[in-house]
């Protein structure tokens, strides 16, 4: 569970200054009567801020809100392109590992990504696990093992799976156990990445549910303050555009 210090980091401190996630829209010089303009980066930042406000609102009003893994439909163009790219990558890894002697350049990159993903699942109290992660997936040592032909992917994968088993939600136990039955290195790494992705989503949803009671306590004040600050940052004179954007924000 998130402790009080971690929860408080989400609390917005009152200030007369605009918060960092609310960019100032710099109006550019333009002829009188022409529409006011703003820089593209500022507009993008503002859109991100509106998205954050919408997300906080959805968490508050929808008790079943959760993040879901998104995969494009297999029969769509995006789905076909994604499948082609993924197959090309894993086929390349298979070719490298099947060569004589094996090449591990792709595998080393994947191990670094696995280490990063596992690290993102660790809480501050997981001191021993973090120490084990740094010790076993020591990238300098792994590079030396590659140079001397001594890299043992199955041993490293076994360590990764055991750590996943200690960190995953109970609903993921069967999928983590199934990884132990995979013997082919490419399928094993592919399976590890798939389950790690699910575990990261589980962690995000756990954080959302933990934060929801805190957001409920401050929802009205938070949304009112953010809404007004967003309006204050709209380009335009006399509030005309602010009124227009107000209707857009309300619809969102």
Coordinates of N, CA and C in Angstrom, one line a residue:
X1 N 0.8 -1.2 0.0 CA 0.0 0.0 0.0 C 0.9 1.2 0.0
X2 N 0.4 2.3 -0.6 CA 1.1 3.6 -0.6 C 1.1 4.1 0.8
X3 N 2.2 4.6 1.3 CA 2.3 5.2 2.7 C 1.8 6.6 2.6
X4 N 1.7 7.2 3.8 CA 1.2 8.6 3.9 C 2.1 9.6 3.2
X5 N 3.4 9.3 3.2 CA 4.3 10.3 2.6 C 4.1 10.2 1.1
X6 N 3.9 9.0 0.5 CA 3.7 8.8 -0.9 C 2.4 9.4 -1.3
X7 N 1.4 9.3 -0.5 CA 0.1 9.8 -0.8 C 0.1 11.3 -0.8
X8 N 0.9 11.9 0.1 CA 0.9 13.3 0.2 C 1.6 14.0 -0.9
X9 N 2.4 13.2 -1.6 CA 3.1 13.8 -2.8 C 2.1 14.1 -3.9
X10 N 0.9 13.5 -3.9 CA -0.1 13.8 -4.9 C -0.9 15.0 -4.5
X11 N -0.8 15.5 -3.3 CA -1.6 16.6 -2.8 C -1.1 17.9 -3.4
X12 N -2.0 18.6 -3.9 CA -1.6 19.9 -4.5 C -1.5 21.0 -3.5
X13 N -0.3 21.6 -3.4 CA -0.1 22.7 -2.4 C -0.7 24.0 -3.0
X14 N -1.4 24.7 -2.1 CA -1.9 26.0 -2.6 C -0.8 27.0 -2.9
X15 N -1.0 27.7 -3.9 CA 0.0 28.7 -4.3 C -0.6 29.7 -5.2
X16 N 0.0 30.9 -5.2 CA -0.5 32.0 -6.0 C 0.0 31.8 -7.4
X17 N 1.1 31.1 -7.6 CA 1.7 30.9 -8.9 C 1.1 29.7 -9.6
X18 N 1.1 29.7 -10.9 CA 0.5 28.6 -11.7 C 1.4 27.4 -11.5
X19 N 0.8 26.2 -11.3 CA 1.5 25.0 -11.2 C 2.3 24.7 -12.5
X20 N 3.3 23.8 -12.3 CA 4.2 23.5 -13.5 C 3.4 22.8 -14.6
X21 N 2.3 22.1 -14.3 CA 1.6 21.4 -15.4 C 0.6 22.3 -16.1
X22 N 0.6 23.6 -15.8 CA -0.3 24.5 -16.5 C 0.5 25.5 -17.2
X23 N 0.8 25.3 -18.5 CA 1.7 26.2 -19.2 C 1.1 27.6 -19.4
X24 N 1.9 28.5 -19.6 CA 1.4 29.9 -20.0 C 1.4 29.9 -21.5
X25 N 0.3 30.3 -22.0 CA 0.1 30.4 -23.5 C 0.6 31.8 -23.9
X26 N 1.7 31.9 -24.6 CA 2.3 33.1 -25.0 C 1.6 33.6 -26.3
X27 N 0.9 34.7 -26.2 CA 0.3 35.3 -27.4 C 1.3 35.9 -28.4
X28 N 1.2 35.6 -29.6 CA 2.1 36.1 -30.6 C 1.5 37.4 -31.2
X29 N 2.4 38.2 -31.7 CA 1.9 39.4 -32.4 C 1.1 39.1 -33.6
X30 N -0.1 39.8 -33.7 CA -1.0 39.5 -34.8 C -1.8 40.8 -35.1
X31 N -2.2 41.0 -36.3 CA -3.0 42.2 -36.6 C -4.3 42.2 -35.7
X32 N -4.7 43.5 -35.5 CA -5.9 43.7 -34.6 C -7.1 42.9 -35.3
X33 N -7.8 42.2 -34.4 CA -9.0 41.5 -34.9 C -8.7 40.1 -35.4
X34 N -7.4 39.7 -35.6 CA -7.1 38.4 -36.0 C -7.2 37.4 -34.8
X35 N -7.4 36.2 -35.0 CA -7.6 35.2 -33.9 C -6.3 35.2 -33.1
X36 N -6.3 35.2 -31.8 CA -5.1 35.0 -30.9 C -4.5 33.7 -31.2
X37 N -3.2 33.6 -31.1 CA -2.5 32.3 -31.3 C -1.6 32.0 -30.1
X38 N -1.2 30.8 -30.1 CA -0.3 30.3 -29.0 C 0.7 29.3 -29.7
X39 N 1.9 29.2 -29.0 CA 2.9 28.3 -29.5 C 2.4 26.8 -29.4
X40 N 2.8 26.0 -30.4 CA 2.4 24.6 -30.4 C 2.8 23.9 -29.2
X41 N 4.0 24.0 -28.7 CA 4.3 23.3 -27.4 C 3.4 23.7 -26.3
X42 N 3.1 25.0 -26.2 CA 2.2 25.4 -25.1 C 0.8 24.7 -25.2
X43 N 0.3 24.7 -26.4 CA -1.0 24.0 -26.7 C -1.0 22.6 -26.3
X44 N 0.1 21.9 -26.6 CA 0.3 20.5 -26.3 C 0.3 20.3 -24.8
X45 N 1.1 21.1 -24.1 CA 1.1 21.1 -22.7 C -0.3 21.3 -22.0
X46 N -1.0 22.2 -22.6 CA -2.3 22.5 -22.1 C -3.3 21.3 -22.3
X47 N -3.2 20.7 -23.4 CA -4.0 19.5 -23.7 C -3.6 18.4 -22.7
X48 N -2.3 18.2 -22.4 CA -2.0 17.2 -21.4 C -2.6 17.5 -20.1
X49 N -2.6 18.8 -19.7 CA -3.2 19.2 -18.4 C -4.6 18.9 -18.4
X50 N -5.4 19.2 -19.5 CA -6.8 18.9 -19.5 C -7.0 17.4 -19.4
X51 N -6.1 16.6 -20.1 CA -6.2 15.2 -20.0 C -6.1 14.7 -18.5
X52 N -5.1 15.3 -17.8 CA -4.9 14.9 -16.4 C -6.1 15.2 -15.6
X53 N -6.7 16.4 -15.8 CA -7.9 16.8 -15.1 C -9.1 15.8 -15.4
X54 N -9.2 15.4 -16.7 CA -10.3 14.5 -17.1 C -10.0 13.1 -16.4
X55 N -8.7 12.7 -16.4 CA -8.4 11.4 -15.8 C -8.8 11.4 -14.3
X56 N -8.4 12.5 -13.6 CA -8.7 12.6 -12.1 C -10.2 12.5 -11.9
X57 N -11.0 13.2 -12.8 CA -12.4 13.2 -12.7 C -13.0 11.8 -12.9
X58 N -12.5 11.1 -13.9 CA -13.0 9.7 -14.2 C -12.7 8.8 -13.0
X59 N -11.5 8.9 -12.4 CA -11.2 8.1 -11.2 C -12.1 8.3 -10.1
X60 N -12.5 9.5 -9.9 CA -13.4 9.9 -8.8 C -14.8 9.4 -9.0
X61 N -15.4 9.6 -10.2 CA -16.8 9.2 -10.5 C -17.0 7.8 -10.9
X62 N -16.0 7.1 -11.3 CA -16.1 5.7 -11.8 C -15.3 4.8 -10.9
X63 N -16.0 4.1 -10.0 CA -15.3 3.2 -9.0 C -14.7 2.0 -9.7
X64 N -15.1 1.7 -10.9 CA -14.5 0.6 -11.7 C -13.5 1.0 -12.7
X65 N -13.1 2.2 -12.6 CA -12.1 2.7 -13.6 C -10.8 2.0 -13.5
X66 N -10.2 1.6 -14.6 CA -8.9 0.9 -14.6 C -8.3 1.1 -15.9
X67 N -7.0 0.9 -15.9 CA -6.2 1.0 -17.2 C -6.1 -0.4 -17.8
X68 N -6.4 -0.5 -19.1 CA -6.3 -1.8 -19.8 C -5.3 -1.8 -20.9
X69 N -4.7 -2.9 -21.0 CA -3.7 -3.0 -22.1 C -4.4 -2.9 -23.4
X70 N -3.8 -2.1 -24.3 CA -4.5 -1.9 -25.6 C -3.7 -2.6 -26.7
X71 N -4.4 -3.4 -27.4 CA -3.8 -4.1 -28.6 C -4.6 -3.8 -29.8
X72 N -4.0 -3.3 -30.9 CA -4.8 -3.0 -32.1 C -5.5 -4.3 -32.7
X73 N -6.7 -4.2 -33.3 CA -7.3 -5.3 -33.9 C -6.4 -6.0 -34.9
X74 N -6.3 -7.3 -34.9 CA -5.4 -8.0 -35.7 C -5.7 -7.8 -37.2
X75 N -7.0 -7.5 -37.6 CA -7.3 -7.3 -39.0 C -7.2 -5.9 -39.4
X76 N -6.7 -5.0 -38.5 CA -6.5 -3.6 -38.9 C -5.1 -3.4 -39.4
X77 N -5.0 -2.2 -40.1 CA -3.6 -1.9 -40.7 C -2.6 -1.8 -39.5
X78 N -3.0 -1.1 -38.4 CA -2.1 -1.0 -37.3 C -1.7 -2.3 -36.7
X79 N -2.7 -3.2 -36.6 CA -2.5 -4.5 -36.1 C -1.5 -5.3 -37.0
X80 N -1.7 -5.2 -38.3 CA -0.8 -6.0 -39.2 C 0.6 -5.4 -39.2
X81 N 0.7 -4.1 -39.2 CA 2.0 -3.5 -39.1 C 2.7 -3.9 -37.8
X82 N 2.0 -3.8 -36.7 CA 2.6 -4.2 -35.4 C 3.0 -5.6 -35.4
X83 N 2.2 -6.5 -35.9 CA 2.6 -7.9 -36.0 C 3.8 -8.1 -36.8
X84 N 3.9 -7.4 -37.9 CA 5.1 -7.6 -38.8 C 6.4 -7.1 -38.1
X85 N 6.3 -6.0 -37.4 CA 7.4 -5.4 -36.7 C 7.9 -6.4 -35.6
X86 N 6.9 -6.8 -34.8 CA 7.2 -7.7 -33.7 C 7.9 -9.0 -34.2
X87 N 7.3 -9.6 -35.2 CA 7.8 -10.9 -35.8 C 9.2 -10.7 -36.3
X88 N 9.5 -9.5 -36.9 CA 10.8 -9.2 -37.5 C 11.8 -9.1 -36.3
X89 N 11.4 -8.5 -35.3 CA 12.3 -8.3 -34.1 C 12.7 -9.7 -33.5
X90 N 11.7 -10.5 -33.2 CA 11.9 -11.8 -32.6 C 12.6 -12.8 -33.5
X91 N 12.3 -12.7 -34.8 CA 13.0 -13.5 -35.8 C 14.5 -13.1 -35.8
X92 N 14.8 -11.8 -35.7 CA 16.2 -11.4 -35.7 C 16.9 -11.9 -34.4
X93 N 16.2 -11.9 -33.3 CA 16.8 -12.4 -32.1 C 17.1 -13.9 -32.2
X94 N 16.1 -14.6 -32.8 CA 16.3 -16.1 -33.0 C 17.5 -16.3 -33.9
X95 N 17.7 -15.5 -34.9 CA 18.8 -15.7 -35.8 C 20.1 -15.5 -35.1
X96 N 20.1 -14.5 -34.2 CA 21.4 -14.2 -33.5 C 21.7 -15.3 -32.5
X97 N 20.7 -15.8 -31.8 CA 21.0 -16.8 -30.8 C 21.3 -18.2 -31.4
X98 N 20.9 -18.4 -32.7 CA 21.1 -19.6 -33.3 C 22.4 -19.7 -34.1
X99 N 23.0 -18.5 -34.3 CA 24.3 -18.5 -35.0 C 25.4 -19.2 -34.2
X100 N 26.5 -19.5 -34.9 CA 27.6 -20.2 -34.2 C 28.9 -19.4 -34.5
X101 N 29.4 -18.7 -33.4 CA 28.9 -18.7 -32.1 C 27.7 -17.8 -32.0
X102 N 26.9 -17.9 -30.9 CA 25.7 -17.0 -30.8 C 26.1 -15.5 -30.6
X103 N 25.2 -14.7 -31.1 CA 25.4 -13.2 -30.9 C 24.3 -12.8 -29.9
X104 N 24.8 -11.9 -28.9 CA 23.9 -11.6 -27.8 C 23.5 -10.1 -27.8
X105 N 23.8 -9.3 -28.9 CA 23.6 -7.9 -28.8 C 22.1 -7.6 -28.5
X106 N 21.2 -8.2 -29.2 CA 19.7 -8.0 -28.9 C 19.4 -8.5 -27.5
X107 N 19.9 -9.6 -27.2 CA 19.5 -10.2 -25.9 C 20.0 -9.3 -24.7
X108 N 21.1 -8.7 -24.8 CA 21.6 -7.8 -23.8 C 20.7 -6.6 -23.6
X109 N 20.3 -6.1 -24.8 CA 19.3 -4.9 -24.7 C 18.1 -5.3 -24.0
X110 N 17.6 -6.5 -24.3 CA 16.3 -7.0 -23.7 C 16.5 -7.2 -22.2
X111 N 17.7 -7.7 -21.8 CA 17.9 -7.9 -20.4 C 17.9 -6.6 -19.6
X112 N 18.5 -5.6 -20.3 CA 18.5 -4.2 -19.7 C 17.1 -3.7 -19.5
X113 N 16.2 -4.0 -20.5 CA 14.8 -3.5 -20.4 C 14.1 -4.3 -19.4
X114 N 14.4 -5.6 -19.3 CA 13.7 -6.4 -18.2 C 14.1 -5.9 -16.8
X115 N 15.4 -5.5 -16.7 CA 15.9 -5.0 -15.4 C 15.1 -3.7 -15.1
X116 N 15.0 -2.8 -16.1 CA 14.3 -1.6 -15.9 C 12.8 -1.8 -15.5
X117 N 12.2 -2.7 -16.2 CA 10.8 -3.0 -15.9 C 10.6 -3.6 -14.5
X118 N 11.5 -4.5 -14.1 CA 11.4 -5.1 -12.7 C 11.6 -4.0 -11.7
X119 N 12.6 -3.1 -12.0 CA 12.9 -2.0 -11.0 C 11.7 -1.1 -10.8
X120 N 10.9 -0.9 -11.9 CA 9.7 0.0 -11.8 C 8.6 -0.6 -10.9
X121 N 8.7 -1.9 -10.7 CA 7.7 -2.6 -9.9 C 8.1 -2.7 -8.4
X122 N 9.3 -2.3 -8.1 CA 9.8 -2.4 -6.7 C 9.4 -1.1 -6.0
X123 N 9.0 -1.3 -4.7 CA 8.6 -0.2 -3.8 C 9.8 0.2 -3.0
X124 N 9.8 1.3 -2.4 CA 11.0 1.7 -1.6 C 11.4 0.7 -0.5
X125 N 10.5 0.0 0.0 CA 10.8 -1.0 1.0 C 11.4 -2.3 0.5
X126 N 11.5 -2.5 -0.8 CA 12.1 -3.7 -1.4 C 13.6 -3.5 -1.5
X127 N 14.2 -3.3 -0.4 CA 15.7 -3.0 -0.5 C 16.4 -4.3 -0.9
X128 N 16.1 -5.4 -0.3 CA 16.8 -6.7 -0.6 C 16.6 -7.1 -2.0
X129 N 15.3 -7.0 -2.5 CA 15.1 -7.4 -3.9 C 15.8 -6.5 -4.9
X130 N 15.9 -5.2 -4.6 CA 16.6 -4.3 -5.5 C 18.1 -4.6 -5.5
X131 N 18.6 -5.0 -4.3 CA 20.0 -5.3 -4.3 C 20.3 -6.6 -5.1
X132 N 19.4 -7.6 -5.0 CA 19.5 -8.8 -5.8 C 19.4 -8.5 -7.3
X133 N 18.5 -7.6 -7.6 CA 18.3 -7.3 -9.1 C 19.6 -6.7 -9.6
X134 N 20.2 -5.7 -8.9 CA 21.4 -5.1 -9.3 C 22.6 -6.1 -9.4
X135 N 22.6 -7.0 -8.5 CA 23.6 -8.0 -8.4 C 23.6 -9.0 -9.6
X136 N 22.4 -9.6 -9.8 CA 22.3 -10.6 -10.8 C 22.2 -10.0 -12.2
X137 N 21.5 -9.0 -12.4 CA 21.4 -8.3 -13.7 C 22.4 -7.1 -13.8
X138 N 23.6 -7.4 -13.4 CA 24.7 -6.5 -13.5 C 25.1 -6.4 -15.0
X139 N 24.8 -5.3 -15.6 CA 25.0 -5.2 -17.1 C 26.5 -5.2 -17.5
X140 N 27.3 -4.7 -16.7 CA 28.8 -4.8 -17.0 C 29.3 -6.2 -16.9
X141 N 28.8 -6.9 -15.9 CA 29.2 -8.3 -15.7 C 28.6 -9.1 -16.9
X142 N 27.4 -8.9 -17.3 CA 26.8 -9.6 -18.4 C 27.5 -9.3 -19.7
X143 N 28.0 -8.1 -19.9 CA 28.8 -7.8 -21.1 C 30.1 -8.6 -21.1
X144 N 30.7 -8.7 -19.9 CA 31.9 -9.5 -19.8 C 31.7 -11.0 -20.1
X145 N 30.5 -11.5 -19.6 CA 30.1 -12.9 -19.9 C 29.9 -13.1 -21.4
X146 N 29.3 -12.1 -22.1 CA 29.1 -12.2 -23.5 C 30.5 -12.3 -24.2
X147 N 31.4 -11.5 -23.8 CA 32.7 -11.5 -24.5 C 33.5 -12.8 -24.3
X148 N 33.2 -13.5 -23.2 CA 33.9 -14.7 -22.9 C 33.0 -15.9 -23.2
X149 N 31.9 -15.7 -23.9 CA 31.0 -16.8 -24.2 C 30.5 -17.6 -23.1
X150 N 30.2 -16.9 -22.0 CA 29.8 -17.5 -20.7 C 28.4 -17.1 -20.3
X151 N 27.7 -16.4 -21.2 CA 26.4 -15.9 -20.8 C 25.4 -17.1 -20.7
X152 N 24.7 -17.2 -19.6 CA 23.7 -18.2 -19.4 C 22.3 -17.6 -19.3
X153 N 21.6 -17.5 -20.4 CA 20.3 -16.8 -20.5 C 19.3 -17.5 -19.6
X154 N 19.3 -18.9 -19.6 CA 18.3 -19.6 -18.8 C 18.5 -19.3 -17.3
X155 N 19.7 -19.2 -16.8 CA 19.9 -18.9 -15.4 C 19.3 -17.5 -15.1
X156 N 19.6 -16.5 -16.0 CA 19.1 -15.2 -15.8 C 17.6 -15.1 -15.9
X157 N 17.1 -15.9 -16.8 CA 15.6 -15.9 -17.0 C 15.0 -16.5 -15.7
X158 N 15.6 -17.5 -15.2 CA 15.1 -18.2 -14.0 C 15.0 -17.2 -12.8
X159 N 16.1 -16.4 -12.7 CA 16.0 -15.4 -11.6 C 14.9 -14.3 -11.9
X160 N 14.8 -13.9 -13.1 CA 13.7 -12.9 -13.4 C 12.3 -13.5 -13.1
X161 N 12.1 -14.7 -13.5 CA 10.8 -15.4 -13.2 C 10.5 -15.5 -11.7
X162 N 11.6 -15.8 -10.9 CA 11.4 -16.0 -9.5 C 11.0 -14.6 -8.9
X163 N 11.7 -13.5 -9.4 CA 11.4 -12.2 -8.9 C 10.0 -11.8 -9.3
X164 N 9.6 -12.1 -10.5 CA 8.2 -11.8 -11.0 C 7.2 -12.5 -10.1
X165 N 7.5 -13.7 -9.7 CA 6.6 -14.5 -8.8 C 6.4 -13.8 -7.5
X166 N 7.4 -13.2 -7.0 CA 7.4 -12.5 -5.7 C 6.7 -11.2 -5.7
X167 N 6.6 -10.6 -6.9 CA 6.0 -9.2 -7.1 C 4.6 -9.2 -7.7
X168 N 4.2 -10.3 -8.4 CA 3.0 -10.2 -9.2 C 1.8 -10.3 -8.3
X169 N 0.6 -9.8 -8.8 CA -0.6 -10.0 -8.1 C -1.0 -11.5 -8.2
X170 N -1.8 -12.0 -7.3 CA -2.2 -13.4 -7.3 C -2.8 -13.8 -8.6
X171 N -3.5 -12.9 -9.3 CA -4.2 -13.3 -10.6 C -3.2 -13.6 -11.7
X172 N -1.9 -13.2 -11.5 CA -0.9 -13.5 -12.5 C -0.1 -14.7 -12.2
X173 N -0.3 -15.4 -11.1 CA 0.5 -16.5 -10.7 C 0.5 -17.6 -11.8
X174 N -0.7 -18.0 -12.3 CA -0.6 -19.0 -13.4 C 0.3 -18.6 -14.6
X175 N 0.2 -17.4 -15.0 CA 1.0 -16.9 -16.1 C 2.5 -16.9 -15.8
X176 N 2.8 -16.6 -14.6 CA 4.2 -16.6 -14.2 C 4.7 -18.0 -14.1
X177 N 3.9 -18.9 -13.6 CA 4.3 -20.3 -13.5 C 4.5 -20.9 -14.9
X178 N 3.7 -20.5 -15.8 CA 3.7 -21.1 -17.2 C 5.1 -20.7 -17.8
X179 N 5.7 -19.6 -17.4 CA 7.0 -19.2 -18.0 C 8.0 -20.2 -17.7
X180 N 7.9 -20.9 -16.6 CA 8.9 -21.9 -16.2 C 8.9 -23.1 -17.1
X181 N 7.9 -23.3 -17.9 CA 7.8 -24.4 -18.8 C 8.4 -24.1 -20.2
X182 N 8.7 -22.9 -20.4 CA 9.3 -22.5 -21.7 C 10.8 -22.7 -21.7
X183 N 11.2 -23.4 -22.7 CA 12.7 -23.8 -22.7 C 13.4 -23.0 -23.9
X184 N 12.7 -22.7 -24.9 CA 13.3 -22.0 -26.1 C 13.5 -20.5 -25.7
X185 N 14.8 -20.0 -25.8 CA 15.1 -18.7 -25.3 C 14.3 -17.6 -25.8
X186 N 14.0 -17.6 -27.1 CA 13.2 -16.5 -27.7 C 11.8 -16.5 -27.1
X187 N 11.1 -17.6 -27.1 CA 9.8 -17.7 -26.5 C 9.8 -17.3 -25.1
X188 N 10.8 -17.7 -24.4 CA 10.9 -17.4 -22.9 C 11.0 -15.9 -22.7
X189 N 11.9 -15.2 -23.5 CA 12.0 -13.8 -23.3 C 10.7 -13.1 -23.8
X190 N 10.1 -13.6 -24.8 CA 8.9 -13.0 -25.3 C 7.8 -13.1 -24.2
X191 N 7.7 -14.3 -23.6 CA 6.7 -14.5 -22.6 C 7.0 -13.6 -21.3
X192 N 8.2 -13.4 -21.0 CA 8.6 -12.6 -19.8 C 8.1 -11.2 -20.1
X193 N 8.4 -10.6 -21.3 CA 8.0 -9.3 -21.6 C 6.4 -9.1 -21.6
X194 N 5.8 -10.1 -22.1 CA 4.3 -10.0 -22.1 C 3.7 -10.0 -20.7
X195 N 4.2 -10.8 -19.8 CA 3.7 -10.9 -18.4 C 4.2 -9.7 -17.6
X196 N 5.4 -9.2 -17.9 CA 5.8 -8.0 -17.2 C 5.0 -6.8 -17.6
X197 N 4.5 -6.7 -18.8 CA 3.6 -5.7 -19.2 C 2.3 -5.7 -18.5
X198 N 1.8 -6.9 -18.3 CA 0.5 -7.1 -17.5 C 0.8 -6.7 -16.1
X199 N 1.9 -7.0 -15.5 CA 2.2 -6.7 -14.1 C 2.3 -5.2 -13.9
X200 N 2.9 -4.5 -14.9 CA 3.0 -3.0 -14.8 C 1.6 -2.4 -14.8
X201 N 0.7 -2.9 -15.6 CA -0.7 -2.4 -15.7 C -1.4 -2.7 -14.3
X202 N -1.1 -3.9 -13.7 CA -1.7 -4.2 -12.4 C -1.2 -3.2 -11.4
X203 N 0.0 -2.8 -11.4 CA 0.6 -1.9 -10.5 C -0.1 -0.5 -10.6
X204 N -0.3 -0.1 -11.9 CA -0.9 1.2 -12.1 C -2.3 1.2 -11.6
X205 N -3.1 0.1 -11.8 CA -4.4 0.0 -11.3 C -4.5 0.0 -9.8
X206 N -3.5 -0.7 -9.2 CA -3.5 -0.7 -7.7 C -3.2 0.7 -7.2
X207 N -2.4 1.5 -7.8 CA -2.1 2.8 -7.4 C -3.4 3.7 -7.6
X208 N -4.1 3.5 -8.7 CA -5.3 4.3 -8.9 C -6.3 4.0 -7.8
X209 N -6.5 2.7 -7.4 CA -7.5 2.4 -6.4 C -7.1 2.9 -5.0
X210 N -5.7 2.9 -4.8 CA -5.2 3.4 -3.5 C -5.4 4.9 -3.4
X211 N -5.3 5.6 -4.5 CA -5.4 7.1 -4.5 C -6.9 7.5 -4.6
X212 N -7.8 6.7 -5.0 CA -9.2 7.1 -5.1 C -9.8 7.7 -3.9
X213 N -9.6 7.1 -2.7 CA -10.2 7.8 -1.5 C -9.6 9.2 -1.2
X214 N -8.3 9.3 -1.5 CA -7.7 10.6 -1.3 C -8.3 11.7 -2.3
X215 N -8.5 11.2 -3.6 CA -9.0 12.1 -4.6 C -10.5 12.5 -4.3
X216 N -11.2 11.6 -3.7 CA -12.6 11.8 -3.3 C -12.7 13.0 -2.3
X217 N -11.7 13.0 -1.4 CA -11.8 14.1 -0.4 C -11.5 15.4 -1.0
X218 N -10.8 15.5 -2.1 CA -10.4 16.8 -2.6 C -11.0 17.1 -4.0
X219 N -11.9 16.2 -4.4 CA -12.3 16.3 -5.8 C -12.8 17.7 -6.2
X220 N -13.8 18.2 -5.5 CA -14.5 19.4 -5.8 C -13.5 20.6 -5.9
X221 N -12.7 20.7 -4.8 CA -11.7 21.8 -4.8 C -10.7 21.7 -5.9
X222 N -10.2 20.4 -6.1 CA -9.2 20.2 -7.1 C -9.7 20.6 -8.5
X223 N -10.9 20.1 -8.8 CA -11.4 20.3 -10.2 C -11.7 21.8 -10.4
X224 N -12.3 22.4 -9.4 CA -12.6 23.8 -9.5 C -11.4 24.7 -9.8
X225 N -10.3 24.4 -9.0 CA -9.1 25.2 -9.1 C -8.4 24.9 -10.4
X226 N -8.4 23.7 -10.9 CA -7.7 23.3 -12.1 C -8.5 23.9 -13.3
X227 N -9.8 23.8 -13.2 CA -10.7 24.4 -14.3 C -10.4 25.9 -14.5
X228 N -10.4 26.6 -13.3 CA -10.2 28.0 -13.4 C -8.8 28.4 -13.9
X229 N -7.8 27.6 -13.5 CA -6.5 27.9 -14.0 C -6.3 27.6 -15.5
X230 N -7.0 26.6 -15.9 CA -6.9 26.3 -17.4 C -7.6 27.4 -18.2
X231 N -8.7 27.9 -17.7 CA -9.4 29.0 -18.3 C -8.5 30.3 -18.3
X232 N -7.8 30.5 -17.2 CA -6.9 31.7 -17.1 C -5.8 31.6 -18.1
X233 N -5.4 30.4 -18.6 CA -4.3 30.3 -19.5 C -4.8 30.3 -21.0
X234 N -6.1 30.5 -21.3 CA -6.5 30.5 -22.6 C -6.1 31.7 -23.3
X235 N -5.7 31.7 -24.6 CA -5.4 32.9 -25.3 C -6.7 33.6 -25.7
X236 N -6.7 34.9 -25.8 CA -7.9 35.6 -26.2 C -8.1 36.8 -25.3
X237 N -8.9 37.7 -25.8 CA -9.3 38.9 -25.0 C -10.7 38.9 -24.7
X238 N -11.1 39.4 -23.5 CA -12.5 39.5 -23.1 C -13.1 38.2 -22.8
X239 N -12.4 37.1 -22.7 CA -13.0 35.9 -22.3 C -13.8 35.1 -23.3
X240 N -13.9 35.6 -24.6 CA -14.7 34.9 -25.6 C -14.2 33.5 -25.8
X241 N -12.9 33.4 -26.1 CA -12.3 32.1 -26.3 C -12.4 31.2 -25.0
X242 N -12.2 31.9 -23.9 CA -12.3 31.1 -22.6 C -13.7 30.5 -22.5
X243 N -14.8 31.2 -22.9 CA -16.1 30.7 -22.9 C -16.3 29.5 -23.8
X244 N -15.6 29.6 -25.0 CA -15.7 28.5 -26.0 C -15.0 27.3 -25.4
X245 N -13.8 27.5 -24.8 CA -13.1 26.4 -24.3 C -13.8 25.8 -23.1
X246 N -14.5 26.7 -22.3 CA -15.2 26.1 -21.2 C -16.2 25.1 -21.6
X247 N -17.0 25.3 -22.7 CA -17.9 24.3 -23.2 C -17.2 23.1 -23.6
X248 N -16.0 23.2 -24.2 CA -15.3 22.0 -24.6 C -14.9 21.2 -23.4
X249 N -14.3 21.9 -22.4 CA -13.9 21.2 -21.2 C -15.0 20.5 -20.5
X250 N -16.2 21.2 -20.4 CA -17.4 20.5 -19.8 C -17.8 19.3 -20.5
X251 N -17.8 19.3 -21.9 CA -18.1 18.1 -22.6 C -17.2 17.0 -22.4
X252 N -15.8 17.3 -22.2 CA -14.9 16.3 -22.0 C -15.1 15.7 -20.6

